[in-house]
Every structure is written in C-alpha cells, then in structure tokens.
Amino acid sequence: METYVQSEQHTSTLNTPDVHTRDVSIRIERSVLASMSAGVVVSDGTGQITFLNQAAVQLLQVETDTVLGKPVRKFFQSLSAQEPFPLLSAIDRLYNDPYSYGLDMQFADMVIEIGLRIVQVRLSPVLTDVGEFVGIVALLHDITQDIEDDRAKSEFISNISHELRRPLTAIKGYSDLLLFSAMGALNEQQEHFLRILQNSADRLVALTNDLLDISHIETGRMELDIHSVQMEQLARDVVQKIQPQCVEYGVHLSLKAEPNVGTVMGDKVRLMQIITNLLNNALSCTPEGGRITVSLSHTDKAVRVDVADTGPGIPPEEQVKLFQRFYRVNNPAISADKIGTGLGLPIAKLLVEMHGGSLLVESTPGKGSVFTFVLPRRSAVSATMTAPEIAPSELRRTVLVVEDEHDISELIALQLRTEGFEVLTTARGEEALAYVHSRAVDLITLDMMLPDITGMEVLRRLKSDPKTSEIPVIVVSVIQPKSSGPAWGAIEHISKPFALDKLMESVRRTLSAAEKGRLTPVAVVE
C-alpha cells in the first residue's frame, strides 16, 4: 500500500479508493478542528498559517482571509501589546528542533495578553506516523475569567481570614481567662471542655494565618523584612519551640549542625516559619518512638537544611502532589489530632522560593522522608565588602532606585547598601530625571508604575538625552515593557516578585559589563 504524509497537502494517487478515504479523513479532521471550543491555529512546516477555526477567529478578533498564509511568528507578535517573548521563543524552538520538548511531552504552555484578555497558548508539533515534522498546532484558551476568579478568591480568602481573627481573639481570650481560674475554680469536666474549645480555636487561628499567608504570597502582597540571619541559632530556637509537642507524642527531636554554618540574608520570622512548617509536617507522620532530625550544612555559596523523619514515607505518586494547596497524604496511621491544614508545605515552598532558594523532598515508603531546602549563603557586611568578586571601584558606585512602593524600595536599598553601594531612592519619575542631572549615577533600577509619569517615559527620556543615555537601567516591575531590545535601552527586566540574589547578581553583572563596554539589552528574568 502506498504511504502518505498526514498533512493537508497531499498528492494524487492512482489508487482511487485510497484517495477517497483520504479525502473523507481530511474533511472529518477539519470538521473536528472547526467545531472545537478551543481556538486552533495550524501552521505548516515553513511557518505559514494554513488553518484557524471559528473559535480562534472570535477569540483573536481577526478575519480568516487576512491570517491565512501569514507567518505564524509575526501573527502572534502582532496580537499582543507586550512582546510575547516566551511564545515566540517556543515557536522558534519547535521549528529549529520539533523534538526539543521530548517525545513524551511534545507541547509548550504559556500565557499571553491579547488586549484585555489573558490567553493560554499550548504549542505542539504536528508529526506524521513516521515522525516527520509537518508544522505546529496552537490551542488557545481564554483564561481571563479564571484569572479574575482566582484573584477574587484570593481577595475573599484574605478578607474572610481578617474577619475571623476578631471573634477568634475573643474566644481565645475568654477561654484563657476561664482556664486560668480568673472567674473562679473549675471542676474537671469544665476544664476539659475549655481545653477542647481552646485547642479548636488554636487550629482555627492556624488555618486563618495559613490562608492569609497563601493569599498574600499569591497576590504579591507579602513583603520580606531582610536582615542577616544566623541559621544555626534560628534552627535551635525553632527546635526548642517544637520540642514540647514532640515529647507529648513520644517523638525524639534532635539538631545536628556543621561548624560555622554562617548566615543568610532573609526574613527571620519567615525562615522560622519554613522550618516550623517542615517540623510540623514531620511530626504529623512520625509514630510514637520515632525520630525527627534537623541537619544544617553549608558550602561556600549556600546553607542547606534537612528535616528527616522516620515516618511511613510517601509513595512516588503522592510526592508530586505534596506542595498543592490543601493536599494531605492519605495515611490512616496519622491520628486526627495530628492532621494539619494542608497548607504548611505549599507555604514553606513559596517562602523558600521568595528567598531565592529551593525546597525538595526525598522519600521511600517504609523508610521515612527528608525535606531539604537550600538558601544562598551571604557573608557579613565586612566580608561582602572585601569579597574578591567585587572590585573596589564597584563599592563606591551609586545606584538610583526608582520605586513607588516604599517597602520594596527600602528592601532593595538595604541590600545594595549591604553590598557596599551608595543608594539614592525616589518614588517619582520626574525626581529620578532630576537626580541623574545633578549627580553621578552608575545604574538605575526602574519600576514601570510610578505616580507621576510612566517608567517607559522615564526610560525614553533617559535614553534620548546624550548626558544620561549611557546609564544602564534594570527594569524591576510586574509589568513587562511594551517594547524590547536596543530600541528601548534597558539591560534586563526582572519581574516582581523577585529573589534579591537575582537582582543583586544583575546589578553586579551589569556594572561589570558597563566597565568593559559590553552591555547588551535585553534579558527577561521571571
């Protein structure tokens, strides 16, 4: 039997029944694509659009005749007011190497903004039965409502959590008064009932706190109070706090720390929360007589914290779900009073990532689990100032931080000063432009949302003025600039929320490149 390529372009054959069958198959395939609720855009092996269904026409608000035959890369580029770098990169990647995403997962997911709509795009190569690449298919889903629903849900959770705090405060306060016999002696049954009431209130407080944390992190409203933190002492404080609970459940808790673990730059309260959440998780699954061990180790560049338990372990199929909100491992051996909210691990992971680190788990059923997080290690200020990677000239350089959110501005300024830079701060674009004309500025970090003029206007005026055009600019903003590359002149775009170490690395790298005359716009750091 004669073979054929599964694409829309096919040659005629002398075998008439096969031709008829093939034509019917093509019509069925096109009818299926045309009737799909998701938008479908198909491009051929040369990158030209050959098909789009009615759902895509309505979603993208285009005319079919004006799209067919147009290069797919330019088509998607023209749709978005902001340059869709990830999408264009994925298209290029698939055309250069259709198998680059692997044989088992041949698609790339990303989100772009088209007007006021947020669209999820899934790209996948089109392959024949014999693996020949004949084009790309893009599936489009309008997720604007989903995003708005998520935001509304986060706002609702935040508001309801705040409202719950007030009655819980009263419940806890008055139950404490009664337990402390402030209103007279209690009999044994009354005290028992009050203990139940107090424990239930404590669990509700823990839940509302976790809900608030998740809401604040996901909406970008959680701010870190960054200072130098001695990790061994912090871990000892947490272990001492958790020790009474471990004694109550008959679990042995110990701490092992290498000498001179050192410090990290972080939020002490949030770092304690990370270790506390990991210990609470370990305690929830460790049986009586078991052990929990907190271990601290370090390298020249990082501090590592391991929380190991001798619990039943976690099956591989459940490990991938551990960091999902409200997910709890199905383990009948865990008593009801040990079951948590299902938010401790997701919060710990998010907080670790906000500190520029990573959280991983290793577990074998029947042999326990080890949760590990690694944070960038930072030396004290004096050591940082003499670090070999920072030249003396860099220590005297001036950085202008243009940021309208006071807490974020102070955070960036604190870290820059810690690393030896002189720092100027302002929340207004016009004031920033005045600064660079009144004194020497070596680098600018620039937010796009300012109260007087936009960040893009500040950048345009900086780059159009010969006196300031050579000052390197790093955009630090949740908003992606509308244009990119040499035409707009920024060196990098770092998206909020960001890890401080990424920003500081960008500052050092940019200043070093400027000194050598090797600045090249533009990179995007998510």
Short mmCIF file of C-alpha atoms in Angstrom, two decimals:
data_model
loop_
_atom_site.label_atom_id
_atom_site.label_comp_id
_atom_site.label_asym_id
_atom_site.label_seq_id
_atom_site.Cartn_x
_atom_site.Cartn_y
_atom_site.Cartn_z
CA MET A 1 0.00 0.00 0.00
CA GLU A 2 1.22 3.44 -0.85
CA THR A 3 2.22 5.62 2.15
CA TYR A 4 1.27 9.26 2.56
CA VAL A 5 2.06 12.17 4.86
CA GLN A 6 -0.67 13.17 7.35
CA SER A 7 -0.91 16.80 6.38
CA GLU A 8 -3.36 18.93 4.49
CA GLN A 9 -1.20 18.98 1.40
CA HIS A 10 -1.27 15.58 -0.32
CA THR A 11 -0.56 14.31 -3.80
CA SER A 12 -2.91 12.39 -6.05
CA THR A 13 -2.56 8.63 -6.50
CA LEU A 14 -3.80 6.04 -8.93
CA ASN A 15 -5.48 4.17 -6.10
CA THR A 16 -8.92 5.84 -6.22
CA PRO A 17 -10.45 4.21 -3.09
CA ASP A 18 -7.42 5.32 -1.05
CA VAL A 19 -7.80 8.88 -2.38
CA HIS A 20 -11.46 8.90 -1.47
CA THR A 21 -10.74 7.55 2.03
CA ARG A 22 -8.02 10.13 2.50
CA ASP A 23 -10.30 12.99 1.40
CA VAL A 24 -13.01 11.86 3.80
CA SER A 25 -10.44 11.62 6.61
CA ILE A 26 -9.20 15.16 5.92
CA ARG A 27 -12.73 16.54 5.89
CA ILE A 28 -13.51 14.82 9.18
CA GLU A 29 -10.30 16.13 10.76
CA ARG A 30 -11.02 19.69 9.61
CA SER A 31 -14.63 19.43 10.84
CA VAL A 32 -13.42 18.27 14.25
CA LEU A 33 -10.92 21.15 14.48
CA ALA A 34 -13.51 23.65 13.25
CA SER A 35 -16.06 22.57 15.87
CA MET A 36 -13.69 22.66 18.84
CA SER A 37 -14.49 25.18 21.56
CA ALA A 38 -10.79 25.93 21.94
CA GLY A 39 -9.14 28.15 19.39
CA VAL A 40 -6.94 26.27 16.90
CA VAL A 41 -4.22 27.78 14.72
CA VAL A 42 -2.21 25.48 12.44
CA SER A 43 0.98 26.41 10.62
CA ASP A 44 2.87 24.29 8.11
CA GLY A 45 6.49 23.24 8.02
CA THR A 46 7.55 26.60 6.56
CA GLY A 47 5.92 28.59 9.36
CA GLN A 48 2.90 29.83 7.35
CA ILE A 49 -0.60 29.68 8.86
CA THR A 50 -2.76 27.19 6.96
CA PHE A 51 -5.83 26.88 9.17
CA LEU A 52 -7.65 28.53 12.06
CA ASN A 53 -11.06 27.59 13.37
CA GLN A 54 -14.02 29.81 14.21
CA ALA A 55 -13.21 29.79 17.93
CA ALA A 56 -9.77 31.24 17.16
CA VAL A 57 -11.29 33.87 14.87
CA GLN A 58 -13.66 35.02 17.62
CA LEU A 59 -11.05 34.89 20.38
CA LEU A 60 -8.38 36.75 18.42
CA GLN A 61 -10.86 39.03 16.63
CA VAL A 62 -9.29 38.56 13.22
CA GLU A 63 -10.50 37.85 9.69
CA THR A 64 -9.60 34.43 8.31
CA ASP A 65 -8.59 35.74 4.87
CA THR A 66 -6.10 38.20 6.40
CA VAL A 67 -4.45 35.50 8.51
CA LEU A 68 -4.05 32.51 6.19
CA GLY A 69 -0.58 32.42 4.65
CA LYS A 70 0.83 34.84 7.23
CA PRO A 71 3.98 33.78 9.18
CA VAL A 72 2.78 32.36 12.49
CA ARG A 73 5.54 34.08 14.46
CA LYS A 74 4.67 37.55 13.15
CA PHE A 75 0.98 36.84 13.61
CA PHE A 76 1.28 36.15 17.35
CA GLN A 77 3.76 39.00 17.73
CA SER A 78 1.24 41.43 16.27
CA LEU A 79 -1.57 40.33 18.58
CA SER A 80 -0.03 41.34 21.89
CA ALA A 81 0.72 44.89 23.00
CA GLN A 82 3.55 43.43 25.05
CA GLU A 83 6.27 41.44 23.33
CA PRO A 84 5.34 37.74 23.94
CA PHE A 85 8.94 36.58 24.35
CA PRO A 86 8.17 33.08 25.77
CA LEU A 87 5.70 32.32 22.97
CA LEU A 88 8.00 33.49 20.18
CA SER A 89 10.89 31.60 21.74
CA ALA A 90 8.82 28.41 21.89
CA ILE A 91 7.79 28.78 18.22
CA ASP A 92 11.43 29.23 17.21
CA ARG A 93 12.44 26.28 19.33
CA LEU A 94 9.87 23.95 17.78
CA TYR A 95 10.80 24.93 14.23
CA ASN A 96 14.51 24.52 14.96
CA ASP A 97 14.02 21.25 16.83
CA PRO A 98 10.48 19.77 16.86
CA TYR A 99 11.56 17.15 19.41
CA SER A 100 13.13 19.60 21.88
CA TYR A 101 10.27 19.22 24.38
CA GLY A 102 10.69 15.44 24.50
CA LEU A 103 8.80 12.60 22.92
CA ASP A 104 6.52 12.07 25.93
CA MET A 105 5.52 15.72 26.35
CA GLN A 106 5.56 17.39 23.00
CA PHE A 107 3.98 20.71 23.89
CA ALA A 108 4.82 24.06 25.43
CA ASP A 109 2.42 26.04 27.63
CA MET A 110 2.49 29.79 28.14
CA VAL A 111 0.19 32.73 28.79
CA ILE A 112 -0.05 35.94 26.76
CA GLU A 113 -2.18 39.07 26.98
CA ILE A 114 -4.28 40.00 23.96
CA GLY A 115 -5.99 43.29 24.59
CA LEU A 116 -7.91 42.89 27.84
CA ARG A 117 -7.94 39.10 27.59
CA ILE A 118 -5.48 36.61 29.03
CA VAL A 119 -4.97 33.64 26.73
CA GLN A 120 -3.28 30.34 27.46
CA VAL A 121 -1.42 29.03 24.43
CA ARG A 122 -0.34 25.40 24.07
CA LEU A 123 2.04 24.71 21.19
CA SER A 124 2.65 21.24 19.86
CA PRO A 125 4.47 19.90 16.79
CA VAL A 126 2.45 18.09 14.13
CA LEU A 127 4.14 14.80 13.26
CA THR A 128 3.30 12.08 10.75
CA ASP A 129 3.06 8.39 11.64
CA VAL A 130 6.75 8.06 10.84
CA GLY A 131 7.73 11.09 12.94
CA GLU A 132 8.16 13.63 10.13
CA PHE A 133 7.62 17.24 11.24
CA VAL A 134 4.96 18.99 9.14
CA GLY A 135 4.04 22.03 11.25
CA ILE A 136 2.77 23.36 14.56
CA VAL A 137 -0.69 23.46 16.09
CA ALA A 138 -1.56 26.09 18.72
CA LEU A 139 -4.51 25.55 21.07
CA LEU A 140 -5.89 28.76 22.56
CA HIS A 141 -7.97 29.07 25.74
CA ASP A 142 -9.36 32.33 27.10
CA ILE A 143 -8.50 32.14 30.82
CA THR A 144 -9.34 35.76 31.65
CA GLN A 145 -12.30 34.73 33.78
CA ASP A 146 -10.25 32.05 35.53
CA ILE A 147 -7.58 34.62 36.43
CA GLU A 148 -10.18 37.06 37.66
CA ASP A 149 -11.86 34.31 39.67
CA ASP A 150 -8.53 33.37 41.25
CA ARG A 151 -7.89 36.99 42.19
CA ALA A 152 -11.40 37.36 43.58
CA LYS A 153 -10.97 34.12 45.52
CA SER A 154 -7.67 35.30 46.98
CA GLU A 155 -9.27 38.60 47.97
CA PHE A 156 -12.21 36.76 49.53
CA ILE A 157 -9.90 34.45 51.48
CA SER A 158 -7.89 37.42 52.69
CA ASN A 159 -11.00 39.35 53.76
CA ILE A 160 -12.70 36.42 55.48
CA SER A 161 -9.48 35.50 57.27
CA HIS A 162 -9.21 39.01 58.65
CA GLU A 163 -12.84 38.89 59.77
CA LEU A 164 -12.32 35.53 61.50
CA ARG A 165 -9.49 36.90 63.59
CA ARG A 166 -11.73 39.15 65.65
CA PRO A 167 -14.15 36.54 67.04
CA LEU A 168 -11.27 34.08 67.44
CA THR A 169 -9.39 36.60 69.52
CA ALA A 170 -12.38 36.89 71.83
CA ILE A 171 -12.86 33.12 72.03
CA LYS A 172 -9.24 32.50 72.87
CA GLY A 173 -9.02 35.41 75.31
CA TYR A 174 -12.06 34.47 77.38
CA SER A 175 -11.28 30.75 77.36
CA ASP A 176 -7.80 31.58 78.64
CA LEU A 177 -9.32 33.67 81.44
CA LEU A 178 -11.55 30.79 82.47
CA LEU A 179 -8.72 28.27 82.32
CA PHE A 180 -6.56 30.50 84.48
CA SER A 181 -9.37 30.47 87.06
CA ALA A 182 -9.87 34.22 86.75
CA MET A 183 -13.61 33.71 87.32
CA GLY A 184 -13.30 31.04 89.99
CA ALA A 185 -12.26 27.41 90.24
CA LEU A 186 -13.34 24.95 87.54
CA ASN A 187 -14.33 21.38 88.01
CA GLU A 188 -12.59 18.68 85.99
CA GLN A 189 -15.28 18.44 83.32
CA GLN A 190 -15.45 22.21 82.81
CA GLU A 191 -11.69 22.39 82.40
CA HIS A 192 -11.81 19.51 79.90
CA PHE A 193 -14.45 21.28 77.81
CA LEU A 194 -12.46 24.51 77.85
CA ARG A 195 -9.32 22.68 76.72
CA ILE A 196 -11.27 21.33 73.74
CA LEU A 197 -12.56 24.81 72.98
CA GLN A 198 -9.06 26.29 73.22
CA ASN A 199 -7.49 23.61 71.01
CA SER A 200 -10.18 24.10 68.37
CA ALA A 201 -9.64 27.87 68.46
CA ASP A 202 -5.89 27.35 68.07
CA ARG A 203 -6.49 25.22 64.98
CA LEU A 204 -8.77 27.90 63.51
CA VAL A 205 -6.14 30.55 64.18
CA ALA A 206 -3.53 28.41 62.43
CA LEU A 207 -5.86 27.95 59.45
CA THR A 208 -6.64 31.66 59.11
CA ASN A 209 -2.95 32.53 59.38
CA ASP A 210 -2.12 30.00 56.65
CA LEU A 211 -4.93 31.28 54.41
CA LEU A 212 -3.69 34.84 54.82
CA ASP A 213 -0.12 33.81 54.03
CA ILE A 214 -1.17 31.96 50.86
CA SER A 215 -3.32 34.90 49.78
CA HIS A 216 -0.58 37.46 50.39
CA ILE A 217 2.08 35.41 48.62
CA GLU A 218 -0.06 34.67 45.57
CA THR A 219 -1.18 38.28 45.18
CA GLY A 220 2.35 39.62 45.68
CA ARG A 221 1.47 41.44 48.90
CA MET A 222 3.82 39.54 51.21
CA GLU A 223 6.94 41.56 51.88
CA LEU A 224 10.11 40.20 53.45
CA ASP A 225 11.99 42.01 56.22
CA ILE A 226 15.50 41.20 55.06
CA HIS A 227 18.40 41.08 57.52
CA SER A 228 21.44 38.92 58.16
CA VAL A 229 20.20 35.74 59.89
CA GLN A 230 22.36 33.24 61.79
CA MET A 231 20.88 29.94 60.63
CA GLU A 232 22.11 27.63 63.40
CA GLN A 233 20.69 29.81 66.18
CA LEU A 234 17.43 30.21 64.27
CA ALA A 235 17.10 26.43 63.87
CA ARG A 236 17.83 25.90 67.59
CA ASP A 237 15.10 28.38 68.51
CA VAL A 238 12.56 26.53 66.36
CA VAL A 239 13.57 23.10 67.69
CA GLN A 240 13.23 24.36 71.26
CA LYS A 241 9.76 25.68 70.47
CA ILE A 242 8.58 22.40 68.87
CA GLN A 243 10.23 20.13 71.46
CA PRO A 244 7.26 20.04 73.92
CA GLN A 245 4.92 18.78 71.17
CA CYS A 246 7.40 16.07 70.23
CA VAL A 247 7.65 14.97 73.87
CA GLU A 248 3.85 14.84 74.06
CA TYR A 249 3.70 12.48 71.07
CA GLY A 250 6.71 10.40 72.12
CA VAL A 251 8.91 11.52 69.22
CA HIS A 252 12.64 12.24 69.64
CA LEU A 253 13.74 15.54 68.06
CA SER A 254 17.40 16.45 67.56
CA LEU A 255 19.51 19.07 65.80
CA LYS A 256 22.82 18.47 64.03
CA ALA A 257 24.81 21.40 62.68
CA GLU A 258 28.17 21.62 60.96
CA PRO A 259 30.60 24.17 62.45
CA ASN A 260 30.37 27.71 61.08
CA VAL A 261 27.18 27.30 59.10
CA GLY A 262 27.08 31.06 58.77
CA THR A 263 24.35 33.47 57.78
CA VAL A 264 21.86 34.12 55.04
CA MET A 265 20.11 37.34 54.09
CA GLY A 266 16.47 36.71 54.86
CA ASP A 267 13.36 37.39 56.88
CA LYS A 268 13.94 35.78 60.28
CA VAL A 269 10.24 35.30 61.03
CA ARG A 270 9.56 33.66 57.65
CA LEU A 271 12.65 31.45 57.85
CA MET A 272 11.46 30.24 61.25
CA GLN A 273 8.05 29.61 59.68
CA ILE A 274 9.62 27.43 56.97
CA ILE A 275 11.40 25.18 59.49
CA THR A 276 8.35 25.13 61.78
CA ASN A 277 6.09 24.00 58.91
CA LEU A 278 8.54 21.26 57.93
CA LEU A 279 8.80 20.06 61.54
CA ASN A 280 5.03 20.08 61.99
CA ASN A 281 4.72 18.03 58.81
CA ALA A 282 7.34 15.56 60.05
CA LEU A 283 5.65 15.32 63.46
CA SER A 284 2.28 14.63 61.86
CA CYS A 285 3.54 11.45 60.21
CA THR A 286 6.14 10.16 62.69
CA PRO A 287 4.80 7.43 65.01
CA GLU A 288 5.45 7.21 68.74
CA GLY A 289 9.05 6.20 69.35
CA GLY A 290 10.17 7.68 66.02
CA ARG A 291 12.83 10.30 65.35
CA ILE A 292 12.98 13.67 63.64
CA THR A 293 16.38 15.17 62.82
CA VAL A 294 17.13 18.69 61.70
CA SER A 295 20.54 18.91 59.99
CA LEU A 296 22.40 22.04 58.88
CA SER A 297 25.30 22.02 56.44
CA HIS A 298 26.88 24.54 54.13
CA THR A 299 29.12 25.25 51.18
CA ASP A 300 30.84 28.48 50.25
CA LYS A 301 27.69 29.62 48.46
CA ALA A 302 24.71 28.04 50.23
CA VAL A 303 23.23 26.84 53.50
CA ARG A 304 21.33 23.56 53.46
CA VAL A 305 18.65 22.49 55.96
CA ASP A 306 17.37 18.89 56.08
CA VAL A 307 14.34 17.79 58.09
CA ALA A 308 14.30 13.97 58.22
CA ASP A 309 11.69 11.74 59.86
CA THR A 310 11.23 8.01 60.42
CA GLY A 311 7.60 8.01 59.34
CA PRO A 312 5.98 5.65 56.82
CA GLY A 313 7.34 7.53 53.81
CA ILE A 314 5.45 8.93 50.85
CA PRO A 315 4.62 6.95 47.67
CA PRO A 316 6.05 8.46 44.45
CA GLU A 317 2.59 9.17 43.03
CA GLU A 318 1.78 11.32 46.08
CA GLN A 319 5.10 13.16 46.23
CA VAL A 320 4.21 15.23 43.16
CA LYS A 321 1.07 16.49 44.96
CA LEU A 322 2.69 17.42 48.28
CA PHE A 323 3.02 21.12 47.52
CA GLN A 324 -0.55 21.54 46.27
CA ARG A 325 -2.80 23.62 48.49
CA PHE A 326 -4.91 21.58 50.97
CA TYR A 327 -3.39 18.28 49.84
CA ARG A 328 -2.74 15.79 52.62
CA VAL A 329 -1.13 12.39 52.26
CA ASN A 330 -3.61 9.57 52.65
CA ASN A 331 -2.17 7.80 55.68
CA PRO A 332 -4.58 6.06 58.10
CA ALA A 333 -1.76 5.85 60.66
CA ILE A 334 -1.92 9.65 61.21
CA SER A 335 -4.22 10.46 64.13
CA ALA A 336 -6.92 13.08 63.71
CA ASP A 337 -5.31 15.48 66.16
CA LYS A 338 -2.13 15.49 64.06
CA ILE A 339 -3.78 16.35 60.75
CA GLY A 340 -2.86 19.85 59.61
CA THR A 341 -4.44 22.33 57.22
CA GLY A 342 -2.72 21.06 54.08
CA LEU A 343 -1.14 24.48 53.62
CA GLY A 344 2.10 24.12 55.60
CA LEU A 345 4.19 22.59 52.81
CA PRO A 346 2.91 24.88 50.00
CA ILE A 347 3.63 27.93 52.18
CA ALA A 348 7.10 26.64 53.05
CA LYS A 349 7.92 26.10 49.37
CA LEU A 350 6.70 29.56 48.36
CA LEU A 351 8.64 31.23 51.18
CA VAL A 352 11.84 29.36 50.28
CA GLU A 353 11.49 30.47 46.67
CA MET A 354 10.88 34.08 47.77
CA HIS A 355 14.29 33.85 49.47
CA GLY A 356 15.89 32.67 46.23
CA GLY A 357 16.14 29.02 47.34
CA SER A 358 14.54 25.68 46.54
CA LEU A 359 12.64 23.03 48.52
CA LEU A 360 12.80 19.34 47.60
CA VAL A 361 11.60 16.05 49.08
CA GLU A 362 13.10 12.56 49.03
CA SER A 363 11.04 9.71 50.40
CA THR A 364 10.92 5.93 50.28
CA PRO A 365 7.82 4.10 51.54
CA GLY A 366 8.67 2.41 54.82
CA LYS A 367 11.88 4.39 55.33
CA GLY A 368 10.74 7.92 56.12
CA SER A 369 11.15 11.24 54.33
CA VAL A 370 13.67 14.06 54.06
CA PHE A 371 12.62 17.61 53.18
CA THR A 372 15.53 19.77 52.08
CA PHE A 373 15.76 23.47 51.38
CA VAL A 374 18.82 25.37 50.22
CA LEU A 375 19.34 29.13 50.57
CA PRO A 376 22.09 31.31 49.09
CA ARG A 377 24.74 31.91 51.75
CA ARG A 378 25.66 35.52 52.46
CA SER A 379 28.68 36.72 54.39
CA ALA A 380 28.56 39.54 56.88
CA VAL A 381 28.81 43.12 55.55
CA SER A 382 32.54 43.39 56.16
CA ALA A 383 33.22 40.12 54.39
CA THR A 384 31.00 41.14 51.48
CA MET A 385 32.89 44.37 51.06
CA THR A 386 36.16 42.52 50.64
CA ALA A 387 34.85 39.65 48.55
CA PRO A 388 37.11 39.01 45.57
CA GLU A 389 34.29 39.14 43.03
CA ILE A 390 33.53 42.80 43.90
CA ALA A 391 36.18 45.24 42.78
CA PRO A 392 36.97 48.26 44.99
CA SER A 393 35.63 50.62 42.32
CA GLU A 394 32.24 48.90 42.47
CA LEU A 395 31.90 49.54 46.19
CA ARG A 396 31.78 53.30 45.65
CA ARG A 397 29.26 53.19 42.82
CA THR A 398 25.89 54.87 43.11
CA VAL A 399 22.60 53.12 42.32
CA LEU A 400 19.35 55.06 41.91
CA VAL A 401 16.29 53.03 42.96
CA VAL A 402 13.10 54.33 41.32
CA GLU A 403 10.24 52.51 43.04
CA ASP A 404 6.85 53.79 44.24
CA GLU A 405 6.28 51.04 46.84
CA HIS A 406 8.15 52.21 49.93
CA ASP A 407 8.74 48.76 51.44
CA ILE A 408 10.17 47.35 48.21
CA SER A 409 12.32 50.44 47.74
CA GLU A 410 13.73 50.05 51.25
CA LEU A 411 14.33 46.33 50.67
CA ILE A 412 16.36 46.94 47.50
CA ALA A 413 18.22 49.86 49.10
CA LEU A 414 19.07 47.83 52.21
CA GLN A 415 20.58 45.02 50.17
CA LEU A 416 22.50 47.41 47.92
CA ARG A 417 23.96 49.20 50.93
CA THR A 418 24.83 45.86 52.49
CA GLU A 419 26.88 45.06 49.40
CA GLY A 420 28.70 48.39 49.57
CA PHE A 421 26.84 50.61 47.11
CA GLU A 422 25.75 54.19 47.68
CA VAL A 423 21.99 54.33 47.17
CA LEU A 424 19.53 57.04 46.16
CA THR A 425 15.78 56.36 46.24
CA THR A 426 12.75 58.08 44.78
CA ALA A 427 9.14 57.16 44.03
CA ARG A 428 8.68 59.71 41.22
CA GLY A 429 9.89 59.69 37.64
CA GLU A 430 10.49 63.42 37.37
CA GLU A 431 12.60 63.39 40.52
CA ALA A 432 14.63 60.49 39.12
CA LEU A 433 15.38 62.51 35.98
CA ALA A 434 16.46 65.43 38.16
CA TYR A 435 18.77 63.21 40.20
CA VAL A 436 20.72 61.97 37.17
CA HIS A 437 21.36 65.55 36.05
CA SER A 438 22.52 66.75 39.46
CA ARG A 439 24.95 63.99 40.42
CA ALA A 440 26.76 60.92 39.09
CA VAL A 441 24.62 57.77 38.93
CA ASP A 442 26.16 54.48 37.81
CA LEU A 443 22.99 52.35 37.50
CA ILE A 444 19.21 52.71 37.82
CA THR A 445 16.59 50.16 38.91
CA LEU A 446 13.25 51.30 37.49
CA ASP A 447 9.65 50.35 38.19
CA MET A 448 7.15 50.78 35.35
CA MET A 449 4.31 52.04 37.57
CA LEU A 450 5.06 55.48 39.02
CA PRO A 451 2.65 58.10 40.42
CA ASP A 452 3.59 60.94 38.07
CA ILE A 453 4.93 59.61 34.75
CA THR A 454 5.34 56.05 33.49
CA GLY A 455 8.56 54.10 33.74
CA MET A 456 8.62 53.87 29.95
CA GLU A 457 8.57 57.66 29.73
CA VAL A 458 11.46 57.89 32.22
CA LEU A 459 13.40 55.35 30.17
CA ARG A 460 12.65 57.15 26.89
CA ARG A 461 13.87 60.47 28.25
CA LEU A 462 16.97 58.90 29.78
CA LYS A 463 17.97 57.26 26.52
CA SER A 464 17.20 60.27 24.33
CA ASP A 465 19.46 62.55 26.39
CA PRO A 466 23.18 62.25 25.50
CA LYS A 467 24.09 63.10 29.10
CA THR A 468 22.18 60.13 30.55
CA SER A 469 21.86 57.67 27.66
CA GLU A 470 24.81 55.57 28.83
CA ILE A 471 23.45 54.94 32.34
CA PRO A 472 22.43 51.24 32.49
CA VAL A 473 18.83 50.61 33.55
CA ILE A 474 17.37 47.44 35.06
CA VAL A 475 13.57 47.35 34.96
CA VAL A 476 12.14 45.83 38.15
CA SER A 477 8.40 45.61 37.62
CA VAL A 478 5.42 43.29 37.45
CA ILE A 479 4.65 44.95 34.10
CA GLN A 480 6.56 43.74 31.07
CA PRO A 481 7.82 46.70 28.99
CA LYS A 482 5.89 47.18 25.76
CA SER A 483 9.00 47.03 23.61
CA SER A 484 12.41 45.49 23.96
CA GLY A 485 15.99 45.39 22.78
CA PRO A 486 18.21 48.32 21.80
CA ALA A 487 15.19 50.40 20.82
CA TRP A 488 14.22 50.91 24.44
CA GLY A 489 17.60 50.51 26.07
CA ALA A 490 17.04 48.61 29.34
CA ILE A 491 19.55 45.90 30.18
CA GLU A 492 17.20 43.48 31.95
CA HIS A 493 13.60 43.12 33.02
CA ILE A 494 13.24 41.43 36.40
CA SER A 495 9.65 40.51 37.15
CA LYS A 496 8.07 41.00 40.57
CA PRO A 497 8.02 39.20 42.91
CA PHE A 498 11.75 38.65 42.58
CA ALA A 499 14.56 36.99 44.51
CA LEU A 500 17.04 39.51 45.92
CA ASP A 501 20.01 37.44 44.84
CA LYS A 502 18.87 37.61 41.20
CA LEU A 503 18.59 41.38 41.36
CA MET A 504 21.98 41.80 43.04
CA GLU A 505 23.58 39.44 40.54
CA SER A 506 22.07 41.52 37.73
CA VAL A 507 23.42 44.75 39.28
CA ARG A 508 26.94 43.35 39.64
CA ARG A 509 26.91 41.79 36.19
CA THR A 510 25.59 44.97 34.56
CA LEU A 511 28.17 47.23 36.22
CA SER A 512 30.96 44.83 35.33
CA ALA A 513 29.79 44.73 31.70
CA ALA A 514 29.48 48.53 31.61
CA GLU A 515 33.05 48.86 32.83
CA LYS A 516 34.19 46.61 29.98
CA GLY A 517 31.88 48.25 27.41
CA ARG A 518 29.89 45.06 26.83
CA LEU A 519 26.31 45.99 27.69
CA THR A 520 23.67 44.17 25.62
CA PRO A 521 19.89 44.71 26.05
CA VAL A 522 17.65 42.84 26.90
CA ALA A 523 17.05 39.83 29.12
CA VAL A 524 13.88 38.85 30.93
CA VAL A 525 14.14 37.27 34.39
CA GLU A 526 10.92 35.72 35.69
#
